Short mmCIF file of C-alpha atoms and ligand atoms in Angstrom, two decimals:
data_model
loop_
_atom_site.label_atom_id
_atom_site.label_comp_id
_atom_site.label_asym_id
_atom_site.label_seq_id
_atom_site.Cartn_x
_atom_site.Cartn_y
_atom_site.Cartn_z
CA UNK A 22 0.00 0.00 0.00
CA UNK A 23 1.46 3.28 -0.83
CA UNK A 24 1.56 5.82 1.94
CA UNK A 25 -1.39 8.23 2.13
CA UNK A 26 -0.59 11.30 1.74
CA UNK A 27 -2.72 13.38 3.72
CA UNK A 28 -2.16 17.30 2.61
CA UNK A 29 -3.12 20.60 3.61
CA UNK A 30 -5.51 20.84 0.71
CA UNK A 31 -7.38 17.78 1.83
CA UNK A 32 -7.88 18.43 5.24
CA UNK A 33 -9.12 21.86 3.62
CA UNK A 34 -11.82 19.61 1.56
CA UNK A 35 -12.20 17.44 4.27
CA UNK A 36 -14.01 20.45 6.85
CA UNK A 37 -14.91 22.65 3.71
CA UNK A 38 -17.37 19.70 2.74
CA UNK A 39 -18.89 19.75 7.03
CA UNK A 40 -19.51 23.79 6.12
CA UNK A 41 -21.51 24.08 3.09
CA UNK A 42 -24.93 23.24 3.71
CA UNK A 43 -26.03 20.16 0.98
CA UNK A 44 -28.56 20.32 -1.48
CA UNK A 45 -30.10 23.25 -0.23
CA UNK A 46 -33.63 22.80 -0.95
CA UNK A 47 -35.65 25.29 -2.95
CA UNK A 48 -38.51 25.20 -0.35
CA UNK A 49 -35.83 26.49 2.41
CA UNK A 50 -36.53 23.89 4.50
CA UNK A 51 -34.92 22.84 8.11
CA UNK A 52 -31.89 21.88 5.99
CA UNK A 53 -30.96 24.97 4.74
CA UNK A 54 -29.33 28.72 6.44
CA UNK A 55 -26.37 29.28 8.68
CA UNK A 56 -25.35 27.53 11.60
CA UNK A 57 -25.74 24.22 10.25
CA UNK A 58 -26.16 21.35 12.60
CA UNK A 59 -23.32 18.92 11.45
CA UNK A 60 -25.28 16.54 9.38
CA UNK A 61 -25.01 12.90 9.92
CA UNK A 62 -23.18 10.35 7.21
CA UNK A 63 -26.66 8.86 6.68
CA UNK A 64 -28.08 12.49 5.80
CA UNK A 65 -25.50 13.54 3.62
CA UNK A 66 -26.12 10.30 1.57
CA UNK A 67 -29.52 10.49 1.57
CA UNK A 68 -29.68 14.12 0.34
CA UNK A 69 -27.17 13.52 -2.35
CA UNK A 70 -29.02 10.51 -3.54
CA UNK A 71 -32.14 12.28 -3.38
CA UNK A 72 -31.08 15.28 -5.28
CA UNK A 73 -29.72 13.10 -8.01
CA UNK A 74 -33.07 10.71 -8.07
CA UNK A 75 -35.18 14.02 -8.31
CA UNK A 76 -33.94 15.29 -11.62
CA UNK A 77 -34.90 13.97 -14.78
CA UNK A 78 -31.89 12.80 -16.52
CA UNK A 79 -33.46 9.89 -19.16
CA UNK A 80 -30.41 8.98 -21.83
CA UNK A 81 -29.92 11.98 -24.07
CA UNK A 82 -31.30 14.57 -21.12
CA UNK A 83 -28.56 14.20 -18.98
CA UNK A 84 -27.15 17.66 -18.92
CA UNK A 85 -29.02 19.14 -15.53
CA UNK A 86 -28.49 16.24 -13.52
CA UNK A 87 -24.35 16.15 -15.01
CA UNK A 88 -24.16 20.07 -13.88
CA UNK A 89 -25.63 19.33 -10.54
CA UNK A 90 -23.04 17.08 -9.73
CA UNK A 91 -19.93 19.27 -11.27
CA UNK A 92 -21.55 21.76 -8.97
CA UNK A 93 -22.06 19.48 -6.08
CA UNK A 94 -18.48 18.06 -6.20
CA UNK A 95 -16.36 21.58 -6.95
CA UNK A 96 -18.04 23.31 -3.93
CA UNK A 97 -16.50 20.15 -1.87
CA UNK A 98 -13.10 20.82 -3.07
CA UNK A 99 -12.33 18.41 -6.01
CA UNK A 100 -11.38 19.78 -9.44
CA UNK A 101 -13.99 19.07 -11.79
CA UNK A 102 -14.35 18.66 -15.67
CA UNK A 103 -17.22 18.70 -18.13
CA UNK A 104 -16.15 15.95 -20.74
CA UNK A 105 -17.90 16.71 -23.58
CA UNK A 106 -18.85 13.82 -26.03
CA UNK A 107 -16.94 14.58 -29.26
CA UNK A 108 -18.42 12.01 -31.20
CA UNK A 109 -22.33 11.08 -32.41
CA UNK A 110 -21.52 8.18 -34.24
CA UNK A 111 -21.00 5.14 -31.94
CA UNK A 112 -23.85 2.85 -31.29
CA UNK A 113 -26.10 5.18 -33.28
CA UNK A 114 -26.36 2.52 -36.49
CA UNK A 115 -29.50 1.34 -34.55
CA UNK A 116 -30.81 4.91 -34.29
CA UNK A 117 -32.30 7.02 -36.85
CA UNK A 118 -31.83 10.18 -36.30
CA UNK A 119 -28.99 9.81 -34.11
CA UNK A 120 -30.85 12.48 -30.99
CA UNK A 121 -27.41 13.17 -30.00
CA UNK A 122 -25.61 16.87 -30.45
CA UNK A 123 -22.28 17.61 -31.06
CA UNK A 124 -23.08 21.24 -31.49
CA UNK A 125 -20.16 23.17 -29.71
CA UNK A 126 -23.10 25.94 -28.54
CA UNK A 127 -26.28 23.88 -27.70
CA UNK A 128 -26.84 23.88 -24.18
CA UNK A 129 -28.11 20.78 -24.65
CA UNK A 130 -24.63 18.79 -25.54
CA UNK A 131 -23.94 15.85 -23.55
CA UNK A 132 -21.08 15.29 -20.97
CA UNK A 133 -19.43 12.91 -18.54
CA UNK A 134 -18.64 14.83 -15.07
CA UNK A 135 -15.09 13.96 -13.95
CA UNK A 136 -14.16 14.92 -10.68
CA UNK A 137 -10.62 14.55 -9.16
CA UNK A 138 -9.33 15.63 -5.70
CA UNK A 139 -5.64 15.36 -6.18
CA UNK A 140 -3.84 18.39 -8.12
CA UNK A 141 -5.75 20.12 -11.00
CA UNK A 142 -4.05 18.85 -13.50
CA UNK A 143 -4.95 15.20 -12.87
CA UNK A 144 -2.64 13.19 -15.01
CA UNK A 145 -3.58 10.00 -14.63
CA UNK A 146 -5.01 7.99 -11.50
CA UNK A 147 -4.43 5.00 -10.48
CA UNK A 148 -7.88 4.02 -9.76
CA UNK A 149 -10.95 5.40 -11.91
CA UNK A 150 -14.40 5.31 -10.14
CA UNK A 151 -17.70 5.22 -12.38
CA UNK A 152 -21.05 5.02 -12.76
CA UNK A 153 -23.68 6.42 -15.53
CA UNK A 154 -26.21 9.37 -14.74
CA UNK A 155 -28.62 8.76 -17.16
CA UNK A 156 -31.73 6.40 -16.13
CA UNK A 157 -34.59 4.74 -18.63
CA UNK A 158 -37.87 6.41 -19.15
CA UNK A 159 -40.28 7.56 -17.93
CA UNK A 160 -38.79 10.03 -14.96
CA UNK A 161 -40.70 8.47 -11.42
CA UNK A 162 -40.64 11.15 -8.55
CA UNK A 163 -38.53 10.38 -5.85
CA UNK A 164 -40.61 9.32 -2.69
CA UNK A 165 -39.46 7.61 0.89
CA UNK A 166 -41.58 5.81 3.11
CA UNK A 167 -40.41 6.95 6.48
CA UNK A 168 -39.31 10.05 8.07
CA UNK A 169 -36.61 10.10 9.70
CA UNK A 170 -35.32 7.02 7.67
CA UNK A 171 -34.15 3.93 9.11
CA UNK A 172 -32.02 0.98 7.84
CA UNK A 173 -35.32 -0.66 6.34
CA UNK A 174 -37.09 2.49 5.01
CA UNK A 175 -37.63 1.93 0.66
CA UNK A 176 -36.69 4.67 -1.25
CA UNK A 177 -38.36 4.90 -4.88
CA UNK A 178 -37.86 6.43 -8.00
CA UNK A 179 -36.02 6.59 -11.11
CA UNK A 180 -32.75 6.03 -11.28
CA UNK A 181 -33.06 5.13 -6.98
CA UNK A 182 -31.03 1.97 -8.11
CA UNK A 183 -29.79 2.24 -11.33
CA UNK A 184 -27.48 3.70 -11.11
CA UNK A 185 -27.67 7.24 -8.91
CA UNK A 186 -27.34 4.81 -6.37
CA UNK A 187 -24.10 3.31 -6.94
CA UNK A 188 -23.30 7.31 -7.82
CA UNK A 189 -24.31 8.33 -4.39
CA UNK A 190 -22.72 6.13 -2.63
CA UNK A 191 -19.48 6.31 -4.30
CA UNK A 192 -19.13 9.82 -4.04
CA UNK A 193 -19.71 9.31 -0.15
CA UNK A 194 -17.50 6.23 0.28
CA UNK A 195 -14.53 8.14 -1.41
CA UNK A 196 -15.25 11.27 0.41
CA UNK A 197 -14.91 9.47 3.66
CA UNK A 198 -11.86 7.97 2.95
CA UNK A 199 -10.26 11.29 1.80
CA UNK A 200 -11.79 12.28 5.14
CA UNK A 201 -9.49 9.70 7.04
CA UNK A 202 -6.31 10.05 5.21
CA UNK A 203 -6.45 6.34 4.08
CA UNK A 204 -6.49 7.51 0.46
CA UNK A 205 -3.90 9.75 -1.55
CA UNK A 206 -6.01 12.15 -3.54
CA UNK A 207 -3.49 11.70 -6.51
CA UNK A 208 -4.73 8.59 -7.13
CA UNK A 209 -8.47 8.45 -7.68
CA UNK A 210 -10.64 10.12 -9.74
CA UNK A 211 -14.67 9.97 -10.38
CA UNK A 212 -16.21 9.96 -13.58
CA UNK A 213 -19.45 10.03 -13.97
CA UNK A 214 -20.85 8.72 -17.96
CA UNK A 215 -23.73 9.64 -19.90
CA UNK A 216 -25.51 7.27 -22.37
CA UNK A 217 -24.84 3.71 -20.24
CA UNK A 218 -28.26 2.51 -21.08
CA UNK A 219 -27.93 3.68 -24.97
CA UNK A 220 -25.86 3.62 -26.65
CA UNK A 221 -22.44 3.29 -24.33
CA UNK A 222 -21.23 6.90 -25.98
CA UNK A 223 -20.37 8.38 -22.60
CA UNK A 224 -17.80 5.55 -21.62
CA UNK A 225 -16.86 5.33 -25.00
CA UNK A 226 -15.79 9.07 -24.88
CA UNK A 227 -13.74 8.48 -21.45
CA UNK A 228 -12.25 5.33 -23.31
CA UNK A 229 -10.90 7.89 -26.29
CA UNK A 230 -9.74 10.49 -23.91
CA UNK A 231 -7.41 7.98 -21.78
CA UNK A 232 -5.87 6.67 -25.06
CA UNK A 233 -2.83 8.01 -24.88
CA UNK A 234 -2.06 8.48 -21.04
CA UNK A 235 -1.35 5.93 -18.49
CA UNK A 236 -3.76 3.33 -18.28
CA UNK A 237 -5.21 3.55 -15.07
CA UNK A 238 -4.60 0.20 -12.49
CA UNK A 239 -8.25 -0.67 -11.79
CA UNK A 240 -11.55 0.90 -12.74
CA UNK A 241 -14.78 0.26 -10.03
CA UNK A 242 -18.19 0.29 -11.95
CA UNK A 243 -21.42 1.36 -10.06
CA UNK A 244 -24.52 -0.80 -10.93
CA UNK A 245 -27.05 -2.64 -9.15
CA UNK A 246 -25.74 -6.04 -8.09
CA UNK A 247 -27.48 -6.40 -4.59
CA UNK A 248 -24.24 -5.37 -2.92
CA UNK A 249 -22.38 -8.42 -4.14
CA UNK A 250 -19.40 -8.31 -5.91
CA UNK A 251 -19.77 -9.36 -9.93
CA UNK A 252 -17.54 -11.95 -11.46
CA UNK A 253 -19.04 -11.00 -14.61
CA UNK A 254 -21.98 -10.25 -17.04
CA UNK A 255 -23.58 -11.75 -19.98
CA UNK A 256 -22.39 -10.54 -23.75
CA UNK A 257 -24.34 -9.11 -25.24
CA UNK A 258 -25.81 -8.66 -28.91
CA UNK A 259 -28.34 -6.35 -30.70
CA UNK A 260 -30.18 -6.82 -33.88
CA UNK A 261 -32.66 -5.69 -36.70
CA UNK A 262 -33.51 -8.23 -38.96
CA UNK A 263 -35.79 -7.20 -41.83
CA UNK A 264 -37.12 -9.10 -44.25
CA UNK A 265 -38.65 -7.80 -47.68
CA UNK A 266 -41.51 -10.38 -49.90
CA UNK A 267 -43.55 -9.41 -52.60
CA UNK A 268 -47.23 -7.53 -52.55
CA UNK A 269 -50.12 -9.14 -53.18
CA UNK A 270 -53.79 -10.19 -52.67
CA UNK A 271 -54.27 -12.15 -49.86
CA UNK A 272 -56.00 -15.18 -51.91
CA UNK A 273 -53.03 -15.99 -54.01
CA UNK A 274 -50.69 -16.24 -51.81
CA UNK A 275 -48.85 -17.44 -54.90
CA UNK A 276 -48.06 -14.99 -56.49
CA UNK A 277 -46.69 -13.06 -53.77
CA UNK A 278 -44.07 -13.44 -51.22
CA UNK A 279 -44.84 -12.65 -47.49
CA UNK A 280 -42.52 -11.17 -45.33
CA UNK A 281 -44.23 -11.71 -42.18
CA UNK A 282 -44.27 -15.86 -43.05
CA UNK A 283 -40.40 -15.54 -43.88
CA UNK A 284 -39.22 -13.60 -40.41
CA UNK A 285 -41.85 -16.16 -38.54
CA UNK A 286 -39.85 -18.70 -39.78
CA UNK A 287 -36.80 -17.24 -38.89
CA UNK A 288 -37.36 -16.29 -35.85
CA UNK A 289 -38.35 -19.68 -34.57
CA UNK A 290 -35.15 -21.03 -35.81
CA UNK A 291 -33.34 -18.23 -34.38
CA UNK A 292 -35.25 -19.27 -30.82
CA UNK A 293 -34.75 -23.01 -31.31
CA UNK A 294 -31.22 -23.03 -32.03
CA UNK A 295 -28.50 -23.16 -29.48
CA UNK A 296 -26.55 -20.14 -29.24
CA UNK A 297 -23.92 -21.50 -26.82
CA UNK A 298 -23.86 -21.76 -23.06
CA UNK A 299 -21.03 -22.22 -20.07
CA UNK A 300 -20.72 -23.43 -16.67
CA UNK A 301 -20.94 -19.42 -14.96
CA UNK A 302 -23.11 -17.60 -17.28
CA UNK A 303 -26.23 -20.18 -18.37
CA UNK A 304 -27.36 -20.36 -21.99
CA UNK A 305 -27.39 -17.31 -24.55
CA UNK A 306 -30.73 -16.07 -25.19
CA UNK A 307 -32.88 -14.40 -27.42
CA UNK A 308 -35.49 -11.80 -26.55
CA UNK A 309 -37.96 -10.98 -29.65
CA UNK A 310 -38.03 -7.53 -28.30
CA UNK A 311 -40.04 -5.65 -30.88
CA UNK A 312 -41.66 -7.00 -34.61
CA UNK A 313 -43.92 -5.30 -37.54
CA UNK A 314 -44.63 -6.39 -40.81
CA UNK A 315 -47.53 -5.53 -43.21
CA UNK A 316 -50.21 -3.62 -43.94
CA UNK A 317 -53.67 -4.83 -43.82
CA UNK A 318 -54.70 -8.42 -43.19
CA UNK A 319 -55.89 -9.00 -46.67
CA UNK A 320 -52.75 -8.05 -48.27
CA UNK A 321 -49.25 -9.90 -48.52
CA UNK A 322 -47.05 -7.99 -46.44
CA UNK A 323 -44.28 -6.84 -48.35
CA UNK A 324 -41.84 -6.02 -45.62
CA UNK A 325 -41.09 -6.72 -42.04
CA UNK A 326 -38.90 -6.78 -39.43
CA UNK A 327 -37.80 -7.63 -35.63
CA UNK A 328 -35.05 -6.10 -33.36
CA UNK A 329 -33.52 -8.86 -31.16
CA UNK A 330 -31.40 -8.44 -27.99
CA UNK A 331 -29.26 -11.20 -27.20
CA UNK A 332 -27.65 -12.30 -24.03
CA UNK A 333 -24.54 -14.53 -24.96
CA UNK A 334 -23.07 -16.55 -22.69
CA UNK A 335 -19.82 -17.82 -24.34
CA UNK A 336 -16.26 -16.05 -24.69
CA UNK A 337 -14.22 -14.30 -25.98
CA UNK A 338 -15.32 -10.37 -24.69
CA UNK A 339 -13.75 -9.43 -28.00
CA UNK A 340 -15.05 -12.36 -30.42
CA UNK A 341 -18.24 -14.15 -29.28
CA UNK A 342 -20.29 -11.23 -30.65
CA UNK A 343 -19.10 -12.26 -34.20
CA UNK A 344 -19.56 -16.06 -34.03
CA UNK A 345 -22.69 -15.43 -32.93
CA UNK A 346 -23.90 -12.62 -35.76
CA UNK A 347 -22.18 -15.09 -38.06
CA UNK A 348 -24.74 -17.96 -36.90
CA UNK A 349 -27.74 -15.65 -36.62
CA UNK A 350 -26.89 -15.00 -40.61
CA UNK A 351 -26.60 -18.98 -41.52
CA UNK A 352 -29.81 -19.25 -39.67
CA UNK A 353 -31.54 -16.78 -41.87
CA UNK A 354 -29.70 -17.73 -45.55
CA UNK A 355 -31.24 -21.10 -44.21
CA UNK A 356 -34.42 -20.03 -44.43
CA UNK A 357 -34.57 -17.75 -47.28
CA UNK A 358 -31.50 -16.29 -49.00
CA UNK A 359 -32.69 -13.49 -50.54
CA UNK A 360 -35.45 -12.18 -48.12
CA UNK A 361 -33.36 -10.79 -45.22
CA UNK A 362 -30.70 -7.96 -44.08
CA UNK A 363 -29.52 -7.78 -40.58
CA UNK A 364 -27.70 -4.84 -39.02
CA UNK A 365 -26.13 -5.48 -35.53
CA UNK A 366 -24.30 -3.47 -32.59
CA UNK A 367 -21.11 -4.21 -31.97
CA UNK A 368 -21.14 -6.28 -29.00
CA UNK A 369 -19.24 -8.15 -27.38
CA UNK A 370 -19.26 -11.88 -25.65
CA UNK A 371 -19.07 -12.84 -21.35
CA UNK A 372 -17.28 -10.00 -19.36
CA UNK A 373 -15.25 -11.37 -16.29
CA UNK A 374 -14.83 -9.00 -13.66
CA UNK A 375 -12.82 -9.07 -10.21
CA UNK A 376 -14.39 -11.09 -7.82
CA UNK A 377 -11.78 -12.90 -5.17
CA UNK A 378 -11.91 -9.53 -2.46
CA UNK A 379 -11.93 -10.80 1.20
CA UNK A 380 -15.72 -10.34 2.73
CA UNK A 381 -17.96 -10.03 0.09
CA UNK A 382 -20.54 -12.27 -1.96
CA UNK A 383 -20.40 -12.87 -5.11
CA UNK A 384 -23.15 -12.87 -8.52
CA UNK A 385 -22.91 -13.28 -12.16
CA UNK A 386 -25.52 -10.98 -13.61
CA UNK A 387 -27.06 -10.63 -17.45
CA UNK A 388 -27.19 -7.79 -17.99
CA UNK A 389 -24.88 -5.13 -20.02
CA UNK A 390 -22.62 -2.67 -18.74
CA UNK A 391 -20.25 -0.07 -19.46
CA UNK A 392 -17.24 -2.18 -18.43
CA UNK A 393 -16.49 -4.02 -21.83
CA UNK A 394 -16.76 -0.51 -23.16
CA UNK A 395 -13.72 1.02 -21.34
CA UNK A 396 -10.44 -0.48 -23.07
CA UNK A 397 -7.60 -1.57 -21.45
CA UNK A 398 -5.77 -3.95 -19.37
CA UNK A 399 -7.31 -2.35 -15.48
CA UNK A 400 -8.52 -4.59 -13.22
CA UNK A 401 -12.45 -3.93 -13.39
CA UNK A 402 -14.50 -4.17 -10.40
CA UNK A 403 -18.40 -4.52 -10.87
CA UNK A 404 -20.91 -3.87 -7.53
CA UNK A 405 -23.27 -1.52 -6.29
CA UNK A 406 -26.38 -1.41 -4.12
CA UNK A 407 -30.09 -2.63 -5.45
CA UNK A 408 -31.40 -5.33 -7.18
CA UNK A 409 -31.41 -5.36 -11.58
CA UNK A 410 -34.83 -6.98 -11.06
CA UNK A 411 -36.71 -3.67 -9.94
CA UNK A 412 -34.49 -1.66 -11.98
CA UNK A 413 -36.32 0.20 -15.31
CA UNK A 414 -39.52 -1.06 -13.57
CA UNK A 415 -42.28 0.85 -11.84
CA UNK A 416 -41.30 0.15 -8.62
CA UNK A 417 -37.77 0.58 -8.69
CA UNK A 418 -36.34 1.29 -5.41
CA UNK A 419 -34.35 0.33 -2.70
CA UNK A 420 -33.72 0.48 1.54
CA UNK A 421 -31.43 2.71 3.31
CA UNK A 422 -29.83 0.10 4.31
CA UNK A 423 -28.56 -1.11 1.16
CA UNK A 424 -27.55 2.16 -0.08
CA UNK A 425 -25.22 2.64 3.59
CA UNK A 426 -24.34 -0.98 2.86
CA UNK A 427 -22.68 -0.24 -0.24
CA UNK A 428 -20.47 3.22 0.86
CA UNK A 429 -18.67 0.31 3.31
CA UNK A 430 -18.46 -2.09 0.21
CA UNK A 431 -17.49 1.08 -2.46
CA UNK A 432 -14.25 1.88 0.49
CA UNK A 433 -13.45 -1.60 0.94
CA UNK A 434 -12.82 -2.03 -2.94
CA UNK A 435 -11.22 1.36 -2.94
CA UNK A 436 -8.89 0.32 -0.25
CA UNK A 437 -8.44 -3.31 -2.70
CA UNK A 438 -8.07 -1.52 -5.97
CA UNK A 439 -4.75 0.80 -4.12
CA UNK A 440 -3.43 -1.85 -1.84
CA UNK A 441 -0.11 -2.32 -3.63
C1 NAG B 4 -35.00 16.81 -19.42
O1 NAG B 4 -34.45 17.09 -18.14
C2 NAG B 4 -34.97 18.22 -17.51
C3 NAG B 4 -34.18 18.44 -16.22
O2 NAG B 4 -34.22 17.32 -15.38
C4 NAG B 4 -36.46 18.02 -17.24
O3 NAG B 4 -37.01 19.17 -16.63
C5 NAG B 4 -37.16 17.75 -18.57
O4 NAG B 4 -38.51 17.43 -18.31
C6 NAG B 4 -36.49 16.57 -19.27
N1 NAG B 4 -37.07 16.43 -20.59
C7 NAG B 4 -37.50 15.25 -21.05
C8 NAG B 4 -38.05 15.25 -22.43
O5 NAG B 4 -37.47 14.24 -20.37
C1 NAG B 5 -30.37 -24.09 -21.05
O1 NAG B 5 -31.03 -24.69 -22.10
C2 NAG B 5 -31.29 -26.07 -21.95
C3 NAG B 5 -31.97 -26.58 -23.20
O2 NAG B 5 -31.45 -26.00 -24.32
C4 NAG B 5 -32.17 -26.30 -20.76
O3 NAG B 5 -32.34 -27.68 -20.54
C5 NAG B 5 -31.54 -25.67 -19.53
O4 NAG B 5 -32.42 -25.77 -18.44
C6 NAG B 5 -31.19 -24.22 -19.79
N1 NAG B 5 -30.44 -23.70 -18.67
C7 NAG B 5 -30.81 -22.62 -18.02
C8 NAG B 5 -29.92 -22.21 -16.89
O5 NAG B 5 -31.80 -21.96 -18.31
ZN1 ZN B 6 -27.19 0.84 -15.04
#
C-alpha cells in the first residue's frame, strides 16, 4: 500500500465539505441557512441521492443532472471537468436520427462529469471510479416511506437503483476515505458517464480520452448487483432483422411473397437453435423484443422486421459477438437467401470481472454494462447497491440500508483496488 498522503488541501476539503450546507432545498426547509447542525453520514447520503433521483436525466437529457453534480463536487473541493462527447456516431447505427448533439453551442450537448481531488491537473489515477447518470424512461418522482429514515425504510424512483445509487454512494464512500487520510487524492478520480443505457457513448468518450495516457490500475463500476461483488456479465448482442416479400392479394398467396411468413420462420429457428452456453453464465438467449410487418390483413405484407437483444453466454469479450452474428446470418440464408438484411451493434461476448476480495458475496448478472466498453488492461470491479430486477420497472427502489451498505463495500474495494 502506498503511503497516504494526507495534505493541507485535503484536510481543507475534508471540513470545507462539514460547512456548506447540501442540497439546499428550494422550499428552504430545516436543511438549509447558517449555523448548520453537522449533518449525519446517513443524511448527507440520503440528500445527495435524493437530489440526483429528483432530476430527470433519461439517456440523451442528462445535462441538468451532469451540472448538478460538477456543482455538487467543486463546492467540496475536487477539481472538476465537463467531458464533452466529441463524437455522435457510436452505437447510433440502430438509431435514426442519431438524438445526439455535437453542437459546440447547444446547451443541450452531452457530458461525462469527472471529478478529481488530487492536483488540478490530474494526469492519470491510479484508480478510476464510475457510474452512468442517465436512467430509462419515464422520470418516477422520488418518494421515501419513512421520516426520519431507518435501515429498512424503501426509497423509490427513477434512477433510486440504477445507477444514482451506486453514484451516491461512491461519491460518499470516497469522500470518507479522503476524510481519514487512508487515500492519496493523486490517485483516484470519479467519472461520472452519460448514455450507459444507450448507446455506451459516454464511456466510449472516457475510453478515447485515456488513449494516450497511463492506463489507469483498476476501474470500479457502479450498478445494481445487490451489494455483491460481480464476477461478470452476460455478452451481449443487438439486432434488426428485416425481411422484404412481394405484394399481393391475400387469396393468391402465390403470387406473392410474405414477409411476415419468412421472419416467422426465422425467428423460430433463431429461438430453437443453441446459441452457446457455459458453466458461470447459463445459456445465450434471445429476446424478440419488438416486430412489424404488413399492412392490412388481406394483403401480402411486403416487408417486415424484428429487433432482437441477445444475451450470450460464451467467450471471448472481443469475439463471441461475431460467431454469434455469423450464426444468426446462416440461420436466416437457411431459411430464405434473398429475403433478409440484418444490421447489428457491436457487442461483445461474457465479461469477467474481479471477484476474489476478502468479505464479500459474489453474482454473475445478465445484464450489459459499461465495463467491456472502457479499453484496457485495469482490473475492473463490478458492484453496487439494489437489485437489476426492480431496476427500469415501476417500482424501482431500494432500503437505506442497502444504499449505507454499499459506501462500506465502495471503500473496501477502494482500499483493494490501491493496496499495492
Ligand atoms: C429533461 O431534463 C430536464 C431536467 O431534469 C427536465 O425538466 C425535462 O422534463 C427533461 N425532458 C425530457 C423530455 O425528459
Ligand atoms: C439451457 O437450455 C437447456 C436446453 O437447451 C435447458 O435444458 C436448460 O435448463 C437451460 N439452462 C438454463 C440455466 O436456463
Ligand atoms: Zn445501469
Amino acid at each position: 500500500m502506498r503511503t497516504p498522503l494526507i495534505t493541507l488541501g485535503l484536510l481543507g476539503l475534508a471540513s470545507a465539505s462539514r460547512q456548506i450546507p447540501l442540497n439546499p432545498r428550494p422550499d428552504g426547509d430545516s436543511l438549509t441557512g447558517a449555523n448548520l447542525p453537522l449533518k449525519s453520514p446517513r443524511e448527507v447520503l440520503l440528500s445527495l441521492h435524493r437530489s440526483l433521483v429528483e432530476i430527470s436525466s433519461t439517456t440523451y437529457n442528462e445535462t441538468a443532472v451532469g451540472h448538478f453534480l460538477a456543482d455538487y463536487l467543486s463546492s467540496r473541493g475536487y477539481n472538476t471537468e465537463l467531458q464533452y462527447l466529441s463524437s455522435d456516431g457510436f452505437g447510433a447505427e440502430l438509431q435514426s436520427p442519431s438524438p445526439v448533439s455535437s453542437d459546440p453551442a447547444d446547451p443541450k450537448r452531452r457530458f461525462n462529469v469527472l471529478a478529481w481531488p488530487g492536483p488540478s491537473d490530474p494526469g492519470t489515477p491510479r484508480l478510476i471510479i464510475t457510474s452512468h447518470i442517465d436512467v430509462v424512461p419515464p422520470h418516477i418522482p422520488y418518494s421515501i416511506s419513512d421520516d426520519p429514515p431507518t435501515s429498512s425504510t424503501v426509497i423509490r424512483g427513477r434512477g433510486s437503483v440504477d445507477a444514482k445509487g451506486a453514484v451516491a454512494a461512491q461519491v460518499l464512500a470516497l469522500q470518507t476515505l479522503l476524510d481519514e487520510g487512508s487515500v492519496n487524492p493523486q490517485d483516484v478520480m470519479l467519472a461520472f458517464v452519460v448514455g450507459e443505457e444507450n448507446p455506451g457513448d459516454g464511456i466510449r468518450e472516457l475510453s478515447e480520452s485515456l488513449r494516450h495516457k497511463v492506463p489507469p490500475e483498476a476501474v470500479i463500476f457502479g450498478e445494481p448487483t445487490e451489494n455483491k461483488l460481480a464476477c461478470g456479465h452476460k455478452g451481449a448482442l443487438f439486432c434488426v432483422i428485416e425481411a422484404r416479400g412481394a405484394a399481393g392479394h391475400s387469396g393468391y398467396p402465390w403470387l406473392g411473397k410474405s414477409a411476415n411468413e419468412v421472419l416467422i420462420k426465422a425467428l423460430a429457428e433463431v429461438l430453437a437453435t443453441d446459441l452457446g452456453s457455459s458453466e458461470r453464465f447459463g445459456n445465450t438467449t434471445v429476446n424478440v423484443g419488438k416486430m412489424g410487418g404488413g399492412v392490412a390483413m388481406n394483403v401480402i405484407p411486403e416487408f417486415a422486421a424484428a429487433e432482437i437483444a441477445i444475451r450470450i453466454a460464451i467467450g471471448p469479450e472481443d469475439g463471441a459477438n461475431t460467431i454469434i452474428r455469423d450464426r444468426l446470418r446462416e440461420i436466416l440464408d437457411g431459411v430464405d437467401p434473398d429475403a433478409f438484411s440484418m444490421k447489428c451493434t457491436h457487442g461483445y461476448g461474457v465479461v469477467e470481472t474481479e471477484c476474489s476480495v476478502p468479505g464479500f458475496e459474489t453474482i454473475v448478472v445478465n445484464y450489459g454494462t459499461d465495463v467491456p466498453n472502457l479499453d484496457g488492461s485495469h482490473v475492473r470491479y463490478l458492484y453496487g447497491p439494489g437489485s437489476i430486477l426492480v431496476a427500469h420497472g415501476p417500482d424501482e427502489g431500494l432500503t437505506v440500508g442497502s444504499l449505507e451498505e454499499a459506501v462500506e463495500g465502495y471503500k473496501q474495494l477502494i482500499l483493494h483496488a490501491l493496496r499495492k
